[in-house]
């Protein structure tokens, strides 16, 4: 993400992500500091995205643990196949990342 921010492309990346029209499940580990903000950006920008943050996990460690990401992805695929994964309710999205009041 830093490369996009430094190059002034963050707004462009956001507009491109906003056009993604398929269900998305973003999974991050709370110990993987480098991915948390990017994961939040994707969750806020992709209309049919959800974010799962696994406690005490790093992104690389999630793949091999049955109790981590596997139940989440299985449930995600079942919901998508059943047609129950819908875009986020626009009322749930605040007008600003700082909340309804705007910048602090």
Short mmCIF file of C-alpha atoms in Angstrom, two decimals:
data_model
loop_
_atom_site.label_atom_id
_atom_site.label_comp_id
_atom_site.label_asym_id
_atom_site.label_seq_id
_atom_site.Cartn_x
_atom_site.Cartn_y
_atom_site.Cartn_z
CA UNK A 1 0.00 0.00 0.00
CA UNK A 2 2.85 2.42 0.70
CA UNK A 3 3.87 2.34 -2.93
CA UNK A 4 0.39 3.39 -3.93
CA UNK A 5 0.26 6.11 -1.29
CA UNK A 6 3.62 7.58 -2.23
CA UNK A 7 2.78 7.54 -5.91
CA UNK A 8 -0.57 9.24 -5.29
CA UNK A 9 -2.40 6.15 -6.52
CA UNK A 10 -4.37 5.35 -3.35
CA UNK A 11 -7.50 7.02 -4.68
CA UNK A 12 -7.16 5.18 -7.98
CA UNK A 13 -6.71 1.82 -6.25
CA UNK A 14 -9.82 2.53 -4.18
CA UNK A 15 -11.90 3.29 -7.26
CA UNK A 16 -10.64 0.11 -8.92
CA UNK A 17 -11.47 -1.98 -5.84
CA UNK A 18 -14.93 -0.41 -5.62
CA UNK A 19 -15.70 -1.94 -9.03
CA UNK A 20 -15.08 -5.49 -7.80
CA UNK A 21 -18.51 -7.09 -8.04
CA UNK A 22 -17.86 -10.55 -6.60
CA UNK A 23 -18.00 -11.75 -3.00
CA UNK A 24 -14.74 -11.36 -1.11
CA UNK A 25 -13.52 -12.62 2.24
CA UNK A 26 -10.47 -10.80 3.54
CA UNK A 27 -8.63 -12.69 6.28
CA UNK A 28 -5.92 -11.09 8.39
CA UNK A 29 -4.06 -12.06 11.51
CA UNK A 30 -3.89 -9.44 14.24
CA UNK A 31 -0.17 -10.15 14.64
CA UNK A 32 0.46 -9.22 11.01
CA UNK A 33 0.61 -5.44 11.49
CA UNK A 34 1.60 -4.81 7.89
CA UNK A 35 -1.66 -6.14 6.46
CA UNK A 36 -4.29 -4.77 8.85
CA UNK A 37 -4.74 -1.34 7.30
CA UNK A 38 -4.75 -2.73 3.76
CA UNK A 39 -7.32 -5.32 4.86
CA UNK A 40 -9.54 -2.58 6.32
CA UNK A 41 -9.22 -0.55 3.12
CA UNK A 42 -10.34 -3.53 1.04
CA UNK A 43 -13.24 -4.30 3.40
CA UNK A 44 -14.41 -0.69 3.28
CA UNK A 45 -14.04 -0.40 -0.48
CA UNK A 46 -15.18 -3.70 -2.03
CA UNK A 47 -19.00 -3.73 -1.85
CA UNK A 48 -19.43 -7.45 -1.07
CA UNK A 49 -16.39 -7.87 1.16
CA UNK A 50 -16.17 -9.06 4.74
CA UNK A 51 -13.18 -8.95 7.04
CA UNK A 52 -12.16 -11.66 9.48
CA UNK A 53 -9.34 -10.88 11.90
CA UNK A 54 -7.88 -13.91 13.60
CA UNK A 55 -6.48 -13.29 17.10
CA UNK A 56 -2.83 -14.02 17.83
CA UNK A 57 -2.21 -15.04 14.21
CA UNK A 58 0.07 -14.03 11.41
CA UNK A 59 -1.08 -14.35 7.79
CA UNK A 60 1.43 -17.07 6.96
CA UNK A 61 0.42 -19.19 9.96
CA UNK A 62 -3.30 -19.26 9.12
CA UNK A 63 -3.14 -21.73 6.26
CA UNK A 64 -2.09 -24.80 8.20
CA UNK A 65 -4.34 -24.48 11.24
CA UNK A 66 -7.73 -26.16 11.05
CA UNK A 67 -9.22 -23.88 13.70
CA UNK A 68 -8.17 -20.70 11.92
CA UNK A 69 -9.10 -19.88 8.38
CA UNK A 70 -10.62 -23.18 7.19
CA UNK A 71 -14.02 -22.82 8.95
CA UNK A 72 -14.25 -19.21 7.78
CA UNK A 73 -13.58 -20.03 4.15
CA UNK A 74 -15.90 -23.04 4.22
CA UNK A 75 -18.75 -20.88 5.59
CA UNK A 76 -17.94 -18.14 3.05
CA UNK A 77 -18.18 -20.56 0.11
CA UNK A 78 -21.43 -22.07 1.42
CA UNK A 79 -23.00 -18.63 1.76
CA UNK A 80 -21.88 -17.60 -1.72
CA UNK A 81 -23.16 -20.82 -3.30
CA UNK A 82 -26.52 -20.40 -1.52
CA UNK A 83 -26.84 -16.79 -2.71
CA UNK A 84 -26.76 -15.41 0.83
CA UNK A 85 -23.59 -13.30 0.46
CA UNK A 86 -24.83 -9.83 -0.38
CA UNK A 87 -23.19 -6.41 -0.65
CA UNK A 88 -22.90 -4.43 2.54
CA UNK A 89 -25.81 -2.23 3.59
CA UNK A 90 -24.79 1.34 2.61
CA UNK A 91 -26.12 2.60 5.96
CA UNK A 92 -23.38 0.59 7.72
CA UNK A 93 -20.63 2.56 5.98
CA UNK A 94 -19.70 5.83 7.72
CA UNK A 95 -19.12 8.88 5.49
CA UNK A 96 -15.56 9.16 6.82
CA UNK A 97 -12.92 6.81 8.20
CA UNK A 98 -12.99 9.04 11.28
CA UNK A 99 -16.68 8.30 11.86
CA UNK A 100 -19.86 10.25 11.16
CA UNK A 101 -18.41 13.54 12.41
CA UNK A 102 -15.51 13.54 9.93
CA UNK A 103 -11.89 14.40 10.72
CA UNK A 104 -10.94 14.84 14.38
#
